[in-house]
Amino acid sequence: MKRGHMVVGHPTYDDSGLYSHLTGVPKALLPGTRGKKILDFWWEIVNMRQLFSDVYMVTNADKYKHYERWATANDFPIENVVNDGSTTLEDCLGAVADLELVIRSRKLQDDIMVIAGDMLCEDLNFDIAQVIRFFRSKPGELVIYYELEESEKTSSRGIVEVCPDTHRITQFLEKPVEGRTPSRLATVVFYCIQRGTLSYITDYLNLPPHANDRGFGRFWEWLINEKQVDVFGMKLPTGFQLIGQVGLSDYTKWLTHYSTKQQNNPAKAVTYRSYARVGLMGNPSDGFNGKTIALSISNFWAEVSLVESQTLVLLPHPLNDPTEFGSLQDLFCISRKEGYLGGLRLLQATCKKFYQFCSKQGIALTKQNFTLKYDTNIPRQVGLAGSSAIVSATLKCLMKFYNITDNDLPKPIRANFILMVETEELFITAGLQDRVVQVYEGLIYMNFSKELMDKQGYGNYVSMDMRKLPQFWLAYLSDPSDSGSIHSNIRQRWLSGEPLVVEAMKTFADLTDQARAAILDKDWSCLAQLMDKNFELRRSVYTDGCLGPGNMKMVHLARLFGSAAKLPGSGGAVVGLCLDQAKLVMFNCDIYPCRREL
């Protein structure tokens, strides 16, 4: 981006007498949030020589002196304040003609950014460099949009319909009547235009004149809908109000609204939990286009807290990320039992992937720093999804902090995101099941068939009624091995088409469908038998040596007491269903399904 351009609004008029002290003040020089003038904020945003070679500002003749004085006080080049010669609203050129005037008079031949200088913004900290990077990654123009608040009407804004995959704007509607489009994505005067498209501005102005045709809304409507020029959209997760389009009383209303929202959102901690997962049926076929049933349990959880701070800080956990030891023997014992990899890497990988995801999806994040810390009581390395719980809880905090909605990151995609953090960033062997359950919570039936995964990128996930579930029990090893190792070489054998493995994964899926029917029918005897079959099928494919003596012993002990048992995850724990209540007392280790919703 070599050129920047700012279009400022017209003077303020007081039609009520309540704001006489602001009469005649150009709207861009009205007070904004946090005590700054609206234009001060935008000048701080674009006053970056590494991003822009020049910044221009255009205004009318009537208020030119106001902006000349402002330029002198704020180290803005006076020669870059462009006077369009108009003195009244009746003879004003219009925003598009003002832009053309700057391009023509300054002989601009580079990509440009256009921003309305009288635009009130809810959040003052978004990253304009991220906007430019996204613009450069797309083969077309860029329009910034945001999601309307409930009180805002689509008829007051230019509304865009955006392809969620390509981010291309498929239709632009200037102030459509209510109900014409389901979209509530509103554009603001914040654009990036390629040098090759600048000639369209002149072409547009040469069309037969109409009184309302010189605003940017009609220009983009013409460029996108009629000329079919590729224009892409980027979302800013914040609110905007173009003061040039509202009266003074509306300006004070929005200023109060935005200021109040900032005052009511001090640097307080955002805290979320994600719960351990227990696989009831079908695992480990989730990584092999199979089907599974699993539930989240409230016995164990990971909790992550985020609070705004001056710098970005990731706090190590005193137990899980030790840096001090009592002795060399203490280090040896802790490392042998707990391994070398704590939760800090999970926080860092999630933050890195979150920024990457938002940049790719066209979501410009605010420039806010934070401190992250975590805690967890999920037993480590026993296959209860402890790692993904930390990632999931971290993602919830980041979404809340940056105002990322379910529309920006839908639940099925959220589960994919969590999996990618672990597999792509940390090379953890894993499937989708755990992440789906931790995103949706409760008892979930999951179908990961190849057809579904290829078609939509995720499976079919169905929440089931868990109020009538029988009592399950859970046991786990006190000194487990890394749960990822139990996956052995199964994936390579499956990818090579080994019949034993391929057929086993299909059978896991069949068992899952039978278990779903048993749960719906409340046939717990059938469910117990299916749990045993699930384990025996897994045993036949993975072998006893791969499952390990600890897992085999737990299942053997459970069956001695007449209980069905299987591995709820990758190894290190077993989940059981004992229908004999007298024998169930001997276990004394129930699990409690988690019914919370996000």
mmCIF file of N, CA and C in Angstrom, residues 328-421:
data_model
loop_
_atom_site.group_PDB
_atom_site.id
_atom_site.type_symbol
_atom_site.label_atom_id
_atom_site.label_comp_id
_atom_site.label_asym_id
_atom_site.label_seq_id
_atom_site.Cartn_x
_atom_site.Cartn_y
_atom_site.Cartn_z
ATOM 1 N N LEU A 328 18.254 -33.183 41.248
ATOM 2 C CA LEU A 328 18.312 -33.892 39.974
ATOM 3 C C LEU A 328 17.405 -35.114 40.002
ATOM 4 N N GLN A 329 17.326 -35.760 41.152
ATOM 5 C CA GLN A 329 16.431 -36.915 41.286
ATOM 6 C C GLN A 329 14.976 -36.471 41.162
ATOM 7 N N ASP A 330 14.649 -35.304 41.742
ATOM 8 C CA ASP A 330 13.284 -34.769 41.630
ATOM 9 C C ASP A 330 12.943 -34.501 40.167
ATOM 10 N N LEU A 331 13.870 -33.893 39.428
ATOM 11 C CA LEU A 331 13.651 -33.670 38.002
ATOM 12 C C LEU A 331 13.436 -34.987 37.273
ATOM 13 N N PHE A 332 14.239 -36.000 37.598
ATOM 14 C CA PHE A 332 14.119 -37.305 36.959
ATOM 15 C C PHE A 332 12.743 -37.915 37.202
ATOM 16 N N CYS A 333 12.292 -37.903 38.441
ATOM 17 C CA CYS A 333 11.006 -38.527 38.787
ATOM 18 C C CYS A 333 9.837 -37.810 38.124
ATOM 19 N N ILE A 334 9.865 -36.480 38.150
ATOM 20 C CA ILE A 334 8.777 -35.700 37.531
ATOM 21 C C ILE A 334 8.770 -35.914 36.026
ATOM 22 N N SER A 335 9.928 -35.882 35.411
ATOM 23 C CA SER A 335 10.005 -36.043 33.958
ATOM 24 C C SER A 335 9.571 -37.434 33.528
ATOM 25 N N ARG A 336 9.931 -38.452 34.310
ATOM 26 C CA ARG A 336 9.553 -39.818 33.959
ATOM 27 C C ARG A 336 8.047 -40.018 34.028
ATOM 28 N N LYS A 337 7.409 -39.396 35.016
ATOM 29 C CA LYS A 337 5.969 -39.580 35.208
ATOM 30 C C LYS A 337 5.144 -38.618 34.362
ATOM 31 N N GLU A 338 5.554 -37.345 34.300
ATOM 32 C CA GLU A 338 4.740 -36.314 33.655
ATOM 33 C C GLU A 338 5.151 -36.022 32.209
ATOM 34 N N GLY A 339 6.352 -36.459 31.837
ATOM 35 C CA GLY A 339 6.831 -36.133 30.504
ATOM 36 C C GLY A 339 7.429 -34.738 30.476
ATOM 37 N N TYR A 340 7.745 -34.273 29.261
ATOM 38 C CA TYR A 340 8.439 -33.006 29.103
ATOM 39 C C TYR A 340 7.535 -31.886 28.608
ATOM 40 N N LEU A 341 6.345 -32.231 28.213
ATOM 41 C CA LEU A 341 5.500 -31.266 27.516
ATOM 42 C C LEU A 341 4.301 -30.886 28.372
ATOM 43 N N GLY A 342 4.302 -29.674 28.904
ATOM 44 C CA GLY A 342 3.188 -29.187 29.704
ATOM 45 C C GLY A 342 2.153 -28.482 28.848
ATOM 46 N N GLY A 343 1.407 -27.580 29.479
ATOM 47 C CA GLY A 343 0.319 -26.915 28.774
ATOM 48 C C GLY A 343 0.701 -25.607 28.119
ATOM 49 N N LEU A 344 1.876 -25.067 28.428
ATOM 50 C CA LEU A 344 2.265 -23.768 27.888
ATOM 51 C C LEU A 344 2.328 -23.795 26.362
ATOM 52 N N ARG A 345 2.836 -24.882 25.812
ATOM 53 C CA ARG A 345 2.918 -25.019 24.356
ATOM 54 C C ARG A 345 1.528 -24.992 23.727
ATOM 55 N N LEU A 346 0.519 -25.512 24.461
ATOM 56 C CA LEU A 346 -0.852 -25.525 23.945
ATOM 57 C C LEU A 346 -1.417 -24.113 23.865
ATOM 58 N N LEU A 347 -1.142 -23.295 24.878
ATOM 59 C CA LEU A 347 -1.584 -21.901 24.844
ATOM 60 C C LEU A 347 -0.938 -21.163 23.674
ATOM 61 N N GLN A 348 0.373 -21.342 23.523
ATOM 62 C CA GLN A 348 1.094 -20.626 22.480
ATOM 63 C C GLN A 348 0.633 -21.061 21.092
ATOM 64 N N ALA A 349 0.469 -22.355 20.895
ATOM 65 C CA ALA A 349 0.037 -22.859 19.586
ATOM 66 C C ALA A 349 -1.374 -22.391 19.253
ATOM 67 N N THR A 350 -2.248 -22.336 20.241
ATOM 68 C CA THR A 350 -3.619 -21.881 20.007
ATOM 69 C C THR A 350 -3.638 -20.410 19.609
ATOM 70 N N CYS A 351 -2.855 -19.587 20.300
ATOM 71 C CA CYS A 351 -2.793 -18.158 19.961
ATOM 72 C C CYS A 351 -2.247 -17.967 18.552
ATOM 73 N N LYS A 352 -1.203 -18.703 18.217
ATOM 74 C CA LYS A 352 -0.608 -18.580 16.884
ATOM 75 C C LYS A 352 -1.606 -18.980 15.807
ATOM 76 N N LYS A 353 -2.290 -20.099 16.021
ATOM 77 C CA LYS A 353 -3.253 -20.592 15.033
ATOM 78 C C LYS A 353 -4.467 -19.672 14.951
ATOM 79 N N PHE A 354 -4.871 -19.077 16.071
ATOM 80 C CA PHE A 354 -6.013 -18.161 16.095
ATOM 81 C C PHE A 354 -5.726 -16.930 15.237
ATOM 82 N N TYR A 355 -4.556 -16.359 15.397
ATOM 83 C CA TYR A 355 -4.193 -15.190 14.579
ATOM 84 C C TYR A 355 -4.140 -15.567 13.109
ATOM 85 N N GLN A 356 -3.568 -16.708 12.821
ATOM 86 C CA GLN A 356 -3.473 -17.185 11.441
ATOM 87 C C GLN A 356 -4.853 -17.411 10.848
ATOM 88 N N PHE A 357 -5.759 -18.018 11.623
ATOM 89 C CA PHE A 357 -7.117 -18.282 11.152
ATOM 90 C C PHE A 357 -7.843 -16.978 10.849
ATOM 91 N N CYS A 358 -7.789 -16.020 11.777
ATOM 92 C CA CYS A 358 -8.510 -14.759 11.583
ATOM 93 C C CYS A 358 -7.967 -13.996 10.388
ATOM 94 N N SER A 359 -6.651 -14.008 10.207
ATOM 95 C CA SER A 359 -6.055 -13.321 9.062
ATOM 96 C C SER A 359 -6.526 -13.950 7.758
ATOM 97 N N LYS A 360 -6.563 -15.264 7.724
ATOM 98 C CA LYS A 360 -6.981 -15.966 6.507
ATOM 99 C C LYS A 360 -8.467 -15.780 6.240
ATOM 100 N N GLN A 361 -9.263 -15.700 7.307
ATOM 101 C CA GLN A 361 -10.714 -15.572 7.164
ATOM 102 C C GLN A 361 -11.174 -14.133 6.976
ATOM 103 N N GLY A 362 -10.254 -13.197 6.947
ATOM 104 C CA GLY A 362 -10.640 -11.807 6.743
ATOM 105 C C GLY A 362 -11.269 -11.180 7.966
ATOM 106 N N ILE A 363 -10.737 -11.479 9.133
ATOM 107 C CA ILE A 363 -11.207 -10.871 10.384
ATOM 108 C C ILE A 363 -10.041 -10.085 10.979
ATOM 109 N N ALA A 364 -10.155 -8.777 11.006
ATOM 110 C CA ALA A 364 -9.084 -7.923 11.528
ATOM 111 C C ALA A 364 -9.221 -7.810 13.041
ATOM 112 N N LEU A 365 -8.240 -8.293 13.749
ATOM 113 C CA LEU A 365 -8.285 -8.287 15.210
ATOM 114 C C LEU A 365 -7.818 -6.943 15.764
ATOM 115 N N THR A 366 -8.330 -6.603 16.933
ATOM 116 C CA THR A 366 -7.876 -5.396 17.610
ATOM 117 C C THR A 366 -6.475 -5.613 18.173
ATOM 118 N N LYS A 367 -5.739 -4.510 18.297
ATOM 119 C CA LYS A 367 -4.367 -4.588 18.814
ATOM 120 C C LYS A 367 -4.409 -4.515 20.337
ATOM 121 N N GLN A 368 -4.859 -5.586 20.940
ATOM 122 C CA GLN A 368 -4.935 -5.677 22.394
ATOM 123 C C GLN A 368 -4.073 -6.845 22.858
ATOM 124 N N ASN A 369 -3.335 -6.627 23.909
ATOM 125 C CA ASN A 369 -2.543 -7.695 24.486
ATOM 126 C C ASN A 369 -3.247 -8.281 25.700
ATOM 127 N N PHE A 370 -2.764 -9.414 26.138
ATOM 128 C CA PHE A 370 -3.442 -10.115 27.228
ATOM 129 C C PHE A 370 -2.453 -11.033 27.942
ATOM 130 N N THR A 371 -2.872 -11.479 29.108
ATOM 131 C CA THR A 371 -2.139 -12.490 29.867
ATOM 132 C C THR A 371 -3.012 -13.732 29.963
ATOM 133 N N LEU A 372 -2.441 -14.875 29.601
ATOM 134 C CA LEU A 372 -3.157 -16.152 29.638
ATOM 135 C C LEU A 372 -2.557 -17.057 30.702
ATOM 136 N N LYS A 373 -3.427 -17.714 31.445
ATOM 137 C CA LYS A 373 -2.967 -18.757 32.359
ATOM 138 C C LYS A 373 -3.977 -19.893 32.342
ATOM 139 N N TYR A 374 -3.540 -21.060 32.770
ATOM 140 C CA TYR A 374 -4.434 -22.206 32.739
ATOM 141 C C TYR A 374 -4.262 -23.057 33.987
ATOM 142 N N ASP A 375 -5.269 -23.856 34.230
ATOM 143 C CA ASP A 375 -5.211 -24.863 35.292
ATOM 144 C C ASP A 375 -6.006 -26.069 34.801
ATOM 145 N N THR A 376 -5.685 -27.226 35.273
ATOM 146 C CA THR A 376 -6.405 -28.428 34.845
ATOM 147 C C THR A 376 -6.324 -29.499 35.924
ATOM 148 N N ASN A 377 -7.402 -30.237 36.075
ATOM 149 C CA ASN A 377 -7.380 -31.400 36.957
ATOM 150 C C ASN A 377 -7.623 -32.692 36.183
ATOM 151 N N ILE A 378 -7.542 -32.611 34.841
ATOM 152 C CA ILE A 378 -7.696 -33.805 34.019
ATOM 153 C C ILE A 378 -6.433 -34.645 34.145
ATOM 154 N N PRO A 379 -6.545 -35.894 34.537
ATOM 155 C CA PRO A 379 -5.352 -36.740 34.657
ATOM 156 C C PRO A 379 -4.568 -36.761 33.345
ATOM 157 N N ARG A 380 -3.272 -36.649 33.448
ATOM 158 C CA ARG A 380 -2.440 -36.522 32.254
ATOM 159 C C ARG A 380 -2.165 -37.869 31.614
ATOM 160 N N GLN A 381 -2.143 -37.875 30.293
ATOM 161 C CA GLN A 381 -1.692 -38.995 29.479
ATOM 162 C C GLN A 381 -2.504 -40.272 29.717
ATOM 163 N N VAL A 382 -3.806 -40.097 29.987
ATOM 164 C CA VAL A 382 -4.661 -41.280 30.148
ATOM 165 C C VAL A 382 -5.802 -41.277 29.132
ATOM 166 N N GLY A 383 -5.691 -40.468 28.093
ATOM 167 C CA GLY A 383 -6.664 -40.498 27.014
ATOM 168 C C GLY A 383 -8.011 -39.901 27.340
ATOM 169 N N LEU A 384 -8.045 -38.843 28.184
ATOM 170 C CA LEU A 384 -9.303 -38.177 28.522
ATOM 171 C C LEU A 384 -9.385 -36.788 27.881
ATOM 172 N N ALA A 385 -8.589 -36.570 26.857
ATOM 173 C CA ALA A 385 -8.625 -35.327 26.072
ATOM 174 C C ALA A 385 -8.184 -34.118 26.886
ATOM 175 N N GLY A 386 -7.155 -34.296 27.710
ATOM 176 C CA GLY A 386 -6.664 -33.187 28.511
ATOM 177 C C GLY A 386 -6.023 -32.084 27.694
ATOM 178 N N SER A 387 -5.275 -32.455 26.662
ATOM 179 C CA SER A 387 -4.621 -31.439 25.822
ATOM 180 C C SER A 387 -5.645 -30.616 25.055
ATOM 181 N N SER A 388 -6.595 -31.294 24.419
ATOM 182 C CA SER A 388 -7.590 -30.562 23.635
ATOM 183 C C SER A 388 -8.497 -29.728 24.529
ATOM 184 N N ALA A 389 -8.677 -30.116 25.789
ATOM 185 C CA ALA A 389 -9.481 -29.309 26.708
ATOM 186 C C ALA A 389 -8.814 -27.959 26.959
ATOM 187 N N ILE A 390 -7.494 -27.957 27.082
ATOM 188 C CA ILE A 390 -6.776 -26.697 27.279
ATOM 189 C C ILE A 390 -6.885 -25.830 26.026
ATOM 190 N N VAL A 391 -6.721 -26.446 24.861
ATOM 191 C CA VAL A 391 -6.847 -25.707 23.605
ATOM 192 C C VAL A 391 -8.256 -25.154 23.454
ATOM 193 N N SER A 392 -9.254 -25.979 23.742
ATOM 194 C CA SER A 392 -10.652 -25.565 23.603
ATOM 195 C C SER A 392 -10.981 -24.398 24.529
ATOM 196 N N ALA A 393 -10.555 -24.471 25.778
ATOM 197 C CA ALA A 393 -10.832 -23.389 26.726
ATOM 198 C C ALA A 393 -10.096 -22.108 26.324
ATOM 199 N N THR A 394 -8.877 -22.256 25.806
ATOM 200 C CA THR A 394 -8.125 -21.089 25.339
ATOM 201 C C THR A 394 -8.842 -20.422 24.176
ATOM 202 N N LEU A 395 -9.337 -21.228 23.256
ATOM 203 C CA LEU A 395 -10.053 -20.678 22.100
ATOM 204 C C LEU A 395 -11.306 -19.924 22.544
ATOM 205 N N LYS A 396 -12.032 -20.442 23.509
ATOM 206 C CA LYS A 396 -13.215 -19.741 24.015
ATOM 207 C C LYS A 396 -12.834 -18.359 24.554
ATOM 208 N N CYS A 397 -11.731 -18.295 25.288
ATOM 209 C CA CYS A 397 -11.284 -17.011 25.843
ATOM 210 C C CYS A 397 -10.912 -16.034 24.733
ATOM 211 N N LEU A 398 -10.187 -16.505 23.734
ATOM 212 C CA LEU A 398 -9.770 -15.638 22.636
ATOM 213 C C LEU A 398 -10.974 -15.128 21.852
ATOM 214 N N MET A 399 -11.944 -15.988 21.613
ATOM 215 C CA MET A 399 -13.149 -15.573 20.889
ATOM 216 C C MET A 399 -13.902 -14.501 21.663
ATOM 217 N N LYS A 400 -14.019 -14.674 22.973
ATOM 218 C CA LYS A 400 -14.723 -13.685 23.792
ATOM 219 C C LYS A 400 -13.962 -12.362 23.822
ATOM 220 N N PHE A 401 -12.653 -12.439 23.992
ATOM 221 C CA PHE A 401 -11.824 -11.241 24.118
ATOM 222 C C PHE A 401 -11.843 -10.413 22.839
ATOM 223 N N TYR A 402 -11.821 -11.083 21.691
ATOM 224 C CA TYR A 402 -11.775 -10.385 20.406
ATOM 225 C C TYR A 402 -13.136 -10.278 19.734
ATOM 226 N N ASN A 403 -14.175 -10.619 20.446
ATOM 227 C CA ASN A 403 -15.543 -10.479 19.936
ATOM 228 C C ASN A 403 -15.752 -11.283 18.650
ATOM 229 N N ILE A 404 -15.232 -12.512 18.625
ATOM 230 C CA ILE A 404 -15.433 -13.419 17.498
ATOM 231 C C ILE A 404 -16.684 -14.238 17.783
ATOM 232 N N THR A 405 -17.640 -14.216 16.868
ATOM 233 C CA THR A 405 -18.949 -14.819 17.099
ATOM 234 C C THR A 405 -19.019 -16.233 16.532
ATOM 235 N N ASP A 406 -20.142 -16.909 16.818
ATOM 236 C CA ASP A 406 -20.381 -18.238 16.254
ATOM 237 C C ASP A 406 -20.491 -18.188 14.735
ATOM 238 N N ASN A 407 -20.916 -17.052 14.197
ATOM 239 C CA ASN A 407 -20.960 -16.910 12.739
ATOM 240 C C ASN A 407 -19.558 -16.848 12.149
ATOM 241 N N ASP A 408 -18.624 -16.231 12.877
ATOM 242 C CA ASP A 408 -17.241 -16.160 12.410
ATOM 243 C C ASP A 408 -16.551 -17.516 12.505
ATOM 244 N N LEU A 409 -16.834 -18.235 13.569
ATOM 245 C CA LEU A 409 -16.188 -19.520 13.820
ATOM 246 C C LEU A 409 -17.246 -20.518 14.297
ATOM 247 N N PRO A 410 -18.018 -21.089 13.369
ATOM 248 C CA PRO A 410 -19.093 -22.024 13.744
ATOM 249 C C PRO A 410 -18.548 -23.244 14.473
ATOM 250 N N LYS A 411 -19.417 -23.886 15.233
ATOM 251 C CA LYS A 411 -18.973 -25.004 16.065
ATOM 252 C C LYS A 411 -18.267 -26.115 15.289
ATOM 253 N N PRO A 412 -18.782 -26.559 14.136
ATOM 254 C CA PRO A 412 -18.061 -27.624 13.424
ATOM 255 C C PRO A 412 -16.648 -27.199 13.013
ATOM 256 N N ILE A 413 -16.500 -25.943 12.591
ATOM 257 C CA ILE A 413 -15.189 -25.438 12.198
ATOM 258 C C ILE A 413 -14.308 -25.253 13.427
ATOM 259 N N ARG A 414 -14.926 -24.904 14.550
ATOM 260 C CA ARG A 414 -14.174 -24.739 15.793
ATOM 261 C C ARG A 414 -13.503 -26.048 16.192
ATOM 262 N N ALA A 415 -14.230 -27.156 16.041
ATOM 263 C CA ALA A 415 -13.642 -28.462 16.354
ATOM 264 C C ALA A 415 -12.464 -28.758 15.427
ATOM 265 N N ASN A 416 -12.613 -28.429 14.140
ATOM 266 C CA ASN A 416 -11.506 -28.605 13.195
ATOM 267 C C ASN A 416 -10.298 -27.761 13.601
ATOM 268 N N PHE A 417 -10.582 -26.524 14.042
ATOM 269 C CA PHE A 417 -9.509 -25.618 14.456
ATOM 270 C C PHE A 417 -8.706 -26.227 15.603
ATOM 271 N N ILE A 418 -9.396 -26.728 16.610
ATOM 272 C CA ILE A 418 -8.724 -27.307 17.778
ATOM 273 C C ILE A 418 -7.852 -28.483 17.357
ATOM 274 N N LEU A 419 -8.385 -29.316 16.469
ATOM 275 C CA LEU A 419 -7.607 -30.461 15.981
ATOM 276 C C LEU A 419 -6.359 -29.991 15.243
ATOM 277 N N MET A 420 -6.493 -28.944 14.419
ATOM 278 C CA MET A 420 -5.339 -28.458 13.659
ATOM 279 C C MET A 420 -4.261 -27.883 14.575
ATOM 280 N N VAL A 421 -4.668 -27.260 15.676
ATOM 281 C CA VAL A 421 -3.676 -26.772 16.636
ATOM 282 C C VAL A 421 -2.793 -27.926 17.091
#
